[in-house]
Amino acid sequence: MTVTAEKGAIPNKLFINGEFVDAHKGATFATFNPATEEKITDVASASPEDVDKAVKAARAQMEPGSEWQKMKPRDRAKVMWRLADILTVRADEIGRIETIDNGKPIFESQFVDTPAAAECLYYFAGWSGKVTGDTVPVQENAFTYTLREPIGVVGAITPWNFPLMLAVWKIAPALACGNTVVIKPASNTSLSLLKFAEYAKEAGLPAGVLNVIPGRGSVVGNAIVDHPGVDCIAFTGSAEVGRELMARAAKTLKKVSLELGGKSPNIVFADADLDAASRGALNAIFYGKGEVCAAGSRLLVEESVHDELMSKVIERAGKMVAGDPLNPKTRLGAIVSKEQMDTVMRYIESGKSEGAKLVAGGERTDIGTGKGYFVKPTIFDDVDPQMKIAREEIFGPVLATIRFKDLDDAIAKGNATVYGLAAAVWTRDVSKAHRAARAIKAGTVWENTYNLYDPALPFGGFKESGFGRDQGKDALEKYTQTKSVWINL
Ligand code: NAP
């Protein structure tokens, strides 16, 4: 198959059973470009009736003898590989869609997120047919073994910060294990996943295996969670919604995995390469406008190098200027929505009123058009760990800096959060690096770097950052169940 880089229309309907269809009673909602405040399109808004249709289509492909079940795992892998090829060749097209919908720089959507989504598909295509059970010696007159079976219909619900990439983190392992998927993207950013569905059809994914149904969380999300035809829930989003969803899933006793928020510590010791650490501190909090679950939103600095590090960090932050997200040179885009920008501004006000020292940003900015939801990279220094900006996830370009005395103090302050998604440590001392990696209660610990991900490496949270892992072979756990077979000989 030859994949061309042609550009088509942006799909705005529900994708159910391999077709783009209107929602029940033609319901729609508007989606906006946060950099221009202009409407992009009206998107079909799913109802419980549409969820039911999508689940039935997905269930049909789980039946014995269906096209999807009859396909050899290797052939499923070929479809996933073709889909990854299409993403790779059309990164420009889908990247632009993501950028106008989310406000993130095209540099990120085209050159980071889309290739990462493609890599995830390539990686999990390799697992197709390799998720196996064991033969288990139990006793002489028995042949006993386990089967790793697909769990069934996966109900996925995803957030707006990495709309395509985080959806693929769920879709790729689910398909590799032979499941089908009904997925609800975030209302702010439904478009890239609809485009992805179009590519999936072109790649040869049988109708009904992937269904994309945008719509309101409280309506579509709840209908997915409640539906008896959905076998598990894979959720990425806020702790608040995750908690609600888990309680709701208890009614039908569904297996749930939750990838939730964070308040990750980025810890710089005095012996670190301070140039690298200052670059890392900026990348940790300002990449993706700070709308990153693993953002290094708490910068913990050893007292003796506090002034030196902070002068570098503040100088670099001053050079980060918001720009048109479609300009390839832009590194700071628009906050996803007015609502989210207002939340960020409220946190900035709270930092000021609680007495933290504002040393950079702290206000909205614009890109010369007078439009768009842009916020300057904001840094608070001398933050007390009890302040709101040190405890709560802001999900925007706001950094809280806290001093520490030694390793024990750094670990205690780093762990003083309900979250446990990620952390980083900057030091040249190997022993300190390993001790910190063990002591930090988080699902990912970076050493002398930040924000590096790979489809082969599991990602997920400790504590209130959730449970279950995306990426890596651990992700396969979520999408399979083990059956024990006992044959009396
Ligand atoms: P959110 O408000 O929790 O929404 C996430 C998804 O849940 C959206 O699709 C949303 O739909 C849906 N939803 C909302 N209410 C629901 C309900 N009552 N039942 C079922 N679904 C419902 O989160 P967000 O604001 O989109 O994303 C930001 C959050 O995601 C942050 O906390 C961030 O840390 C977290 N996150 C975590 C990871 C990770 O891997 N750990 C990665 C990225 C983001 P609507 O859009 O229609 O409201």
XYZ file of N, CA and C in Angstrom, residues 155-369:
645
model
N -13.356 0.411 27.011
C -13.939 1.754 27.019
C -12.859 2.722 27.465
N -12.438 3.600 26.553
C -11.337 4.522 26.886
C -11.858 5.956 26.924
N -11.332 6.715 27.874
C -11.711 8.128 28.028
C -10.410 8.910 28.207
N -10.222 9.926 27.384
C -8.904 10.582 27.360
C -9.005 12.105 27.502
N -7.909 12.743 27.910
C -7.918 14.195 28.182
C -7.475 15.020 26.969
N -7.383 16.334 27.190
C -7.125 17.239 26.071
C -5.664 17.652 25.902
N -4.791 17.209 26.792
C -3.438 17.788 26.688
C -2.566 17.152 25.606
N -2.682 15.816 25.430
C -2.011 15.138 24.310
C -3.089 14.281 23.634
N -4.031 14.927 22.938
C -5.237 14.208 22.507
C -4.965 12.966 21.663
N -4.067 13.086 20.699
C -3.798 11.930 19.839
C -2.911 10.918 20.561
N -1.820 11.406 21.107
C -0.810 10.495 21.656
C -1.360 9.647 22.809
N -2.078 10.291 23.721
C -2.563 9.529 24.885
C -3.672 8.554 24.495
N -4.421 8.896 23.446
C -5.434 7.952 22.953
C -4.732 6.721 22.369
N -3.665 6.969 21.604
C -2.953 5.840 20.985
C -2.263 4.989 22.058
N -1.838 5.611 23.154
C -1.260 4.830 24.264
C -2.257 3.776 24.755
N -3.562 4.034 24.585
C -4.573 3.052 24.997
C -4.944 2.136 23.837
N -5.134 2.737 22.654
C -5.619 1.951 21.505
C -4.588 0.892 21.080
N -3.311 1.270 21.019
C -2.302 0.347 20.460
C -2.178 -0.946 21.277
N -1.976 -0.886 22.600
C -1.888 -2.159 23.331
C -3.210 -2.925 23.332
N -4.338 -2.184 23.333
C -5.639 -2.874 23.329
C -5.796 -3.683 22.038
N -5.461 -3.086 20.900
C -5.587 -3.803 19.624
C -4.581 -4.949 19.546
N -3.371 -4.706 20.020
C -2.334 -5.751 19.952
C -2.790 -7.011 20.680
N -3.593 -6.839 21.733
C -4.075 -7.996 22.503
C -5.358 -8.574 21.911
N -5.857 -8.000 20.806
C -7.045 -8.559 20.148
C -8.363 -8.002 20.642
N -8.331 -6.875 21.342
C -9.561 -6.251 21.840
C -10.159 -5.312 20.792
N -11.318 -4.772 21.110
C -11.882 -3.668 20.336
C -12.039 -2.468 21.276
N -12.229 -1.288 20.694
C -12.161 -0.056 21.494
C -13.325 0.886 21.180
N -13.897 1.425 22.242
C -14.832 2.556 22.123
C -14.183 3.684 22.911
N -13.862 4.774 22.243
C -13.094 5.821 22.933
C -13.783 7.173 22.833
N -13.753 7.881 23.977
C -14.290 9.242 24.031
C -13.139 10.221 24.249
N -12.854 11.056 23.235
C -11.825 12.083 23.442
C -12.385 13.231 24.269
N -11.505 14.097 24.779
C -11.951 15.275 25.530
C -12.722 16.213 24.601
N -13.720 16.890 25.139
C -14.559 17.752 24.295
C -13.767 18.910 23.678
N -12.768 19.395 24.391
C -11.976 20.506 23.844
C -11.204 20.096 22.595
N -10.884 18.827 22.484
C -9.929 18.388 21.457
C -10.298 17.028 20.861
N -11.384 16.996 20.113
C -11.833 15.697 19.571
C -11.286 15.428 18.169
N -10.757 16.459 17.501
C -10.581 16.359 16.054
C -9.458 15.422 15.603
N -8.318 15.448 16.314
C -7.203 14.609 15.832
C -7.560 13.127 15.910
N -8.348 12.750 16.915
C -8.687 11.329 17.044
C -9.680 10.904 15.961
N -10.525 11.839 15.532
C -11.430 11.515 14.420
C -10.622 11.335 13.136
N -9.604 12.175 12.964
C -8.731 12.018 11.787
C -8.008 10.675 11.862
N -7.563 10.339 13.061
C -6.886 9.058 13.265
C -7.807 7.903 12.859
N -9.105 8.020 13.198
C -10.071 6.966 12.839
C -10.151 6.823 11.317
N -10.118 7.975 10.634
C -10.139 7.944 9.159
C -8.904 7.172 8.647
N -7.751 7.460 9.247
C -6.522 6.756 8.846
C -6.632 5.246 9.153
N -7.281 4.934 10.282
C -7.390 3.522 10.687
C -8.197 2.741 9.657
N -9.251 3.391 9.166
C -10.074 2.738 8.137
C -9.229 2.507 6.880
N -8.484 3.535 6.502
C -7.637 3.431 5.317
C -6.576 2.335 5.486
N -6.112 2.153 6.726
C -5.078 1.135 6.980
C -5.655 -0.277 6.940
N -6.989 -0.389 6.949
C -7.604 -1.716 6.854
C -8.113 -2.258 8.175
N -8.250 -1.397 9.178
C -8.812 -1.865 10.454
C -10.289 -2.189 10.224
N -10.720 -3.410 10.530
C -12.115 -3.765 10.252
C -13.101 -2.855 10.981
N -14.256 -2.644 10.337
C -15.295 -1.778 10.911
C -15.689 -2.281 12.286
N -15.814 -1.358 13.233
C -16.278 -1.718 14.575
C -15.145 -1.969 15.567
N -13.926 -2.160 15.065
C -12.811 -2.446 15.987
C -12.428 -1.183 16.763
N -12.502 -0.033 16.094
C -12.230 1.242 16.767
C -13.423 2.169 16.541
N -13.990 2.681 17.612
C -15.121 3.614 17.519
C -14.767 4.863 18.313
N -14.910 6.020 17.682
C -14.542 7.281 18.345
C -15.810 8.114 18.516
N -16.152 8.399 19.769
C -17.438 9.068 20.018
C -17.259 10.290 20.924
N -16.992 11.444 20.308
C -16.894 12.674 21.100
C -18.221 12.997 21.783
N -18.155 13.804 22.810
C -19.376 14.218 23.510
C -19.036 14.545 24.953
N -20.024 15.052 25.667
C -19.776 15.519 27.030
C -19.401 14.391 27.972
N -18.392 14.677 28.823
C -17.889 13.658 29.748
C -18.985 13.064 30.598
N -19.815 13.941 31.150
C -20.823 13.448 32.087
C -21.885 12.606 31.373
N -22.018 12.763 30.055
C -23.015 11.975 29.316
C -22.348 10.734 28.700
N -21.375 10.984 27.832
C -20.757 9.872 27.091
C -19.870 9.031 28.014
N -19.078 9.735 28.841
C -18.194 9.017 29.772
C -19.011 8.110 30.680
N -20.059 8.656 31.257
C -20.893 7.850 32.155
C -21.544 6.691 31.416
N -22.009 6.940 30.187
C -22.679 5.871 29.433
C -21.690 4.742 29.111
N -20.442 5.104 28.842
C -19.424 4.062 28.581
C -19.179 3.259 29.859
N -19.029 3.985 30.959
C -18.729 3.306 32.235
C -19.889 2.376 32.630
N -21.115 2.831 32.411
C -22.285 2.038 32.832
C -22.600 0.873 31.900
N -22.168 0.949 30.657
C -22.646 -0.010 29.657
C -22.211 -1.441 29.993
N -23.158 -2.374 30.042
C -22.786 -3.748 30.389
C -21.932 -4.422 29.310
N -21.939 -3.864 28.098
C -21.146 -4.451 27.012
C -19.700 -3.985 27.002
N -19.333 -3.108 27.921
C -17.928 -2.648 28.007
C -17.243 -3.455 29.107
N -16.066 -3.994 28.790
C -15.418 -4.914 29.742
C -14.400 -4.251 30.660
N -13.794 -3.166 30.201
C -12.876 -2.472 31.110
C -12.820 -0.996 30.751
N -12.378 -0.204 31.713
C -12.284 1.240 31.509
C -10.822 1.652 31.625
N -10.346 2.309 30.566
C -8.980 2.845 30.595
C -9.116 4.367 30.555
N -8.796 5.012 31.664
C -9.048 6.451 31.792
C -7.744 7.218 31.970
N -7.628 8.339 31.281
C -6.582 9.315 31.585
C -7.269 10.654 31.781
N -6.972 11.296 32.911
C -7.588 12.583 33.188
C -7.322 12.999 34.623
N -8.196 13.816 35.152
C -7.960 14.371 36.485
C -8.299 13.352 37.576
N -7.694 13.546 38.733
C -7.959 12.669 39.883
C -9.429 12.771 40.285
N -9.959 13.975 40.170
C -11.358 14.207 40.574
C -12.319 13.333 39.756
N -12.168 13.378 38.428
C -13.055 12.571 37.577
C -12.712 11.083 37.734
N -11.422 10.771 37.870
C -11.009 9.373 38.049
C -11.679 8.730 39.256
N -11.749 9.496 40.325
C -12.351 8.997 41.565
C -13.848 8.694 41.343
N -14.527 9.639 40.680
C -15.969 9.464 40.390
C -16.207 8.243 39.516
N -15.350 8.157 38.503
C -15.508 7.088 37.519
C -15.281 5.704 38.138
N -14.318 5.646 39.059
C -14.030 4.367 39.712
C -15.223 3.926 40.566
N -15.814 4.883 41.269
C -16.974 4.549 42.101
C -18.124 4.089 41.205
N -18.277 4.749 40.087
C -19.364 4.408 39.168
C -19.152 3.022 38.553
N -17.893 2.717 38.234
C -17.588 1.417 37.605
C -17.825 0.266 38.575
N -17.875 0.575 39.861
C -18.094 -0.485 40.859
C -19.460 -1.139 40.648
N -20.404 -0.361 40.126
C -21.768 -0.902 39.946
C -21.765 -2.098 38.995
N -20.923 -2.039 37.967
C -20.854 -3.160 37.023
C -19.552 -3.940 37.200
N -18.838 -3.658 38.278
C -17.574 -4.335 38.625
C -16.610 -4.432 37.447
N -16.398 -3.306 36.793
C -15.463 -3.295 35.660
C -14.038 -3.083 36.148
N -13.120 -3.712 35.431
C -11.703 -3.455 35.684
C -11.421 -2.015 35.239
N -10.727 -1.271 36.080
C -10.479 0.145 35.778
C -8.976 0.417 35.857
N -8.469 1.215 34.942
C -7.104 1.732 35.114
C -7.174 3.250 35.030
N -6.416 3.896 35.883
C -6.491 5.354 35.999
C -5.108 5.985 35.858
N -4.961 6.828 34.866
C -3.739 7.638 34.700
C -4.140 9.060 35.057
N -3.712 9.519 36.230
C -4.254 10.783 36.744
C -3.199 11.891 36.814
N -3.458 12.850 37.653
C -2.624 14.053 37.660
C -1.321 13.900 38.430
N -0.622 15.022 38.585
C 0.649 14.995 39.290
C 1.048 16.368 39.818
N 2.029 16.355 40.693
C 2.640 17.602 41.184
C 4.113 17.250 41.365
N 4.763 16.988 40.237
C 6.039 16.276 40.270
C 7.205 17.160 40.707
N 8.057 16.629 41.611
C 9.229 17.377 42.052
C 10.391 17.217 41.084
N 11.035 18.316 40.783
C 12.235 18.314 39.944
C 13.357 18.795 40.857
N 14.230 17.862 41.292
C 15.145 18.119 42.409
C 16.564 18.383 41.898
N 17.090 19.564 42.207
C 18.436 19.910 41.730
C 19.398 19.976 42.914
N 20.395 19.075 42.926
C 21.415 19.089 43.973
C 22.555 20.030 43.585
N 23.307 20.425 44.593
C 24.362 21.428 44.380
C 25.443 20.942 43.421
N 25.637 19.614 43.367
C 26.714 19.106 42.502
C 26.265 18.888 41.052
N 25.046 19.294 40.703
C 24.536 19.046 39.342
C 25.196 19.973 38.326
N 25.089 19.603 37.071
C 25.454 20.508 35.984
C 24.324 21.550 35.927
N 24.586 22.736 36.441
C 23.491 23.707 36.629
C 22.951 24.263 35.309
N 23.808 24.291 34.289
C 23.296 24.728 32.974
C 22.256 23.743 32.465
N 22.648 22.456 32.524
C 21.721 21.410 32.065
C 20.469 21.408 32.934
N 20.649 21.574 34.242
C 19.492 21.533 35.151
C 18.555 22.712 34.898
N 19.113 23.863 34.553
C 18.231 25.019 34.309
C 17.449 24.818 33.011
N 18.120 24.260 31.997
C 17.382 23.944 30.753
C 16.301 22.908 31.060
N 16.694 21.918 31.864
C 15.749 20.849 32.224
C 14.564 21.384 33.012
N 14.818 22.360 33.875
C 13.721 22.913 34.693
C 12.684 23.596 33.803
N 13.167 24.265 32.759
C 12.236 24.933 31.845
C 11.439 23.926 31.023
N 12.169 22.942 30.503
C 11.499 21.893 29.727
C 10.457 21.191 30.601
N 10.817 20.968 31.862
C 9.940 20.231 32.778
C 8.607 20.947 32.986
N 8.614 22.254 33.054
C 7.368 22.952 33.375
C 6.748 23.686 32.184
N 7.555 24.148 31.242
C 6.958 24.972 30.188
C 6.710 24.220 28.884
N 7.271 23.007 28.740
C 6.930 22.211 27.560
C 5.415 21.940 27.612
N 4.773 22.025 26.480
C 3.330 21.750 26.445
C 2.529 22.755 27.249
N 3.064 23.968 27.410
C 2.410 25.047 28.197
C 2.176 24.638 29.633
N 2.904 23.639 30.096
C 2.693 23.147 31.464
C 1.470 22.260 31.582
N 0.780 22.028 30.473
C -0.404 21.152 30.490
C 0.066 19.713 30.277
N 0.908 19.281 31.186
C 1.537 17.958 31.082
C 1.359 17.283 32.436
N 0.814 16.069 32.412
C 0.526 15.399 33.696
C 1.797 15.233 34.522
N 2.927 14.986 33.833
C 4.183 14.746 34.540
C 5.000 16.028 34.725
N 4.417 17.176 34.462
C 5.173 18.438 34.510
C 5.953 18.571 35.819
N 7.164 19.056 35.712
C 7.988 19.314 36.904
C 7.547 20.642 37.490
N 6.411 20.638 38.153
C 5.800 21.896 38.591
C 6.349 22.381 39.921
N 7.107 21.486 40.616
C 7.798 21.929 41.836
C 9.296 21.799 41.597
N 9.992 22.917 41.592
C 11.451 22.890 41.436
C 12.063 22.948 42.831
N 12.724 21.859 43.229
C 13.352 21.809 44.553
C 14.854 22.045 44.372
N 15.374 23.090 45.018
C 16.761 23.484 44.776
C 17.553 23.458 46.079
N 18.752 22.831 46.041
C 19.603 22.810 47.234
C 20.053 24.247 47.537
N 19.933 24.609 48.800
C 20.116 26.010 49.213
C 21.383 26.663 48.668
N 22.508 25.900 48.714
C 23.803 26.520 48.371
C 23.884 26.951 46.902
N 23.051 26.382 46.016
C 23.114 26.807 44.601
C 21.812 27.504 44.165
N 21.000 27.823 45.139
C 19.692 28.401 44.808
C 19.822 29.637 43.916
N 20.644 30.607 44.343
C 20.692 31.880 43.608
C 21.240 31.680 42.195
N 22.315 30.855 42.122
C 22.947 30.632 40.801
C 21.955 29.943 39.844
N 21.309 28.901 40.324
C 20.367 28.189 39.447
C 19.201 29.092 39.054
N 18.668 29.799 40.035
C 17.470 30.601 39.742
C 17.772 31.713 38.746
N 18.986 32.286 38.819
C 19.256 33.361 37.847
C 19.269 32.776 36.429
N 19.760 31.560 36.273
C 19.758 30.934 34.935
C 18.325 30.610 34.495
N 17.546 30.063 35.419
C 16.177 29.657 35.070
C 15.355 30.893 34.685
N 15.490 31.955 35.482
C 14.689 33.166 35.226
C 15.099 33.802 33.891
N 16.408 33.814 33.624
C 16.876 34.408 32.366
C 16.302 33.631 31.175
N 16.376 32.321 31.252
C 15.852 31.503 30.144
C 14.335 31.679 29.992
N 13.631 31.730 31.119
C 12.161 31.860 31.051
C 11.791 33.179 30.377
N 12.568 34.211 30.632
C 12.296 35.526 30.036
C 12.389 35.488 28.517
N 13.168 34.525 28.000
C 13.324 34.436 26.535
C 12.231 33.600 25.884
N 11.411 32.944 26.721
C 10.326 32.109 26.147
C 9.126 32.989 25.850
N 8.932 33.243 24.579
C 7.864 34.164 24.203
C 6.769 33.376 23.489
N 5.533 33.668 23.832
C 4.418 32.979 23.173
C 4.391 33.359 21.695
N 3.978 32.429 20.862
C 3.915 32.705 19.428
C 2.742 31.991 18.786
N 2.571 32.268 17.477
C 1.527 31.577 16.720
C 1.831 30.078 16.751
N 0.936 29.274 17.284
C 1.222 27.845 17.375
C 1.526 27.189 16.028
N 1.041 27.783 14.919
C 1.314 27.175 13.614
C 2.692 27.533 13.063
N 3.385 28.454 13.743
C 4.741 28.805 13.314
C 5.712 27.758 13.863
N 6.484 27.092 12.983
C 7.373 26.015 13.454
C 8.394 26.476 14.495
N 8.637 27.806 14.574
C 9.630 28.280 15.553
C 9.026 28.463 16.948
N 7.705 28.476 17.042
C 7.046 28.734 18.338
C 7.282 27.581 19.307
N 7.616 27.940 20.561
C 7.803 26.924 21.608
C 6.794 27.086 22.743
N 6.042 28.196 22.743
C 5.032 28.394 23.781
C 3.707 28.750 23.102
N 2.753 27.844 23.191
C 1.482 28.031 22.504
C 0.408 28.602 23.413
N -0.852 28.375 23.005
C -2.001 28.914 23.753
C -2.534 27.862 24.710
N -2.981 28.330 25.872
C -3.670 27.456 26.832
C -4.921 26.909 26.140
N -5.301 25.687 26.459
C -6.297 24.972 25.657
C -7.670 25.665 25.565
N -8.055 26.385 26.607
C -9.390 27.005 26.599
C -9.393 28.206 27.539
N -10.420 29.024 27.415
C -10.552 30.171 28.319
C -10.716 29.672 29.755
N -11.502 28.615 29.901
C -11.759 28.063 31.238
C -10.436 27.649 31.908
N -9.575 26.970 31.134
C -8.302 26.523 31.714
C -7.396 27.724 31.980
N -7.419 28.712 31.081
C -6.602 29.906 31.310
C -7.059 30.617 32.592
N -8.355 30.699 32.785
C -8.864 31.349 33.999
C -8.419 30.582 35.249
N -8.407 29.261 35.164
C -7.937 28.444 36.296
C -6.470 28.767 36.588
N -5.668 28.826 35.540
C -4.234 29.119 35.711
C -4.059 30.503 36.354
N -4.814 31.479 35.870
C -4.689 32.842 36.405
C -5.120 32.897 37.873
N -6.120 32.077 38.224
C -6.553 32.047 39.637
C -5.428 31.500 40.523
N -4.724 30.485 40.022
C -3.599 29.952 40.806
C -2.490 30.993 40.941
N -2.255 31.733 39.871
C -1.216 32.769 39.938
C -1.600 33.802 41.015
N -2.859 34.188 41.022
C -3.317 35.150 42.049
C -3.165 34.549 43.444
N -3.460 33.265 43.559
C -3.346 32.631 44.876
C -1.881 32.613 45.336
N -0.948 32.352 44.412
C 0.479 32.381 44.758
C 0.877 33.754 45.272
N 0.383 34.789 44.568
C 0.721 36.162 44.986
C 0.133 36.435 46.362
N -1.144 36.083 46.550
C -1.793 36.458 47.817
C -1.268 35.641 48.992
N -0.748 34.438 48.717
C -0.203 33.641 49.826
C 1.242 34.046 50.158
N 1.798 34.972 49.374
C 3.105 35.529 49.720
C 4.301 34.892 49.032
N 4.074 34.083 47.993
C 5.211 33.551 47.236
C 5.829 34.695 46.423
N 7.136 34.569 46.131
C 7.829 35.664 45.426
C 7.729 35.446 43.916
N 7.006 36.321 43.229
C 6.858 36.187 41.774
C 8.122 36.715 41.103
N 8.857 35.851 40.380
C 10.116 36.303 39.770
C 10.080 36.262 38.244
N 9.009 35.745 37.673
C 8.865 35.777 36.201
C 7.403 35.622 35.843
N 6.993 36.307 34.782
C 5.633 36.150 34.246
C 4.564 36.652 35.193
N 3.550 35.800 35.378
C 2.478 36.161 36.302
C 1.318 36.856 35.637
N 1.336 36.900 34.301
C 0.227 37.586 33.628
C -0.027 36.976 32.252
N -1.161 37.374 31.672
C -1.477 36.939 30.314
C -0.568 37.655 29.324
N -0.493 37.125 28.134
C 0.265 37.809 27.094
C -0.503 37.620 25.784
N -0.029 38.255 24.711
C -0.670 37.963 23.421
C 0.382 37.935 22.335
N -0.047 37.601 21.138
C 0.927 37.431 20.055
C 0.704 38.489 18.971
N 0.186 39.618 19.434
C 0.026 40.747 18.515
C -1.317 40.765 17.818
N -2.173 39.807 18.113
C -3.481 39.764 17.454
C -4.586 40.228 18.401
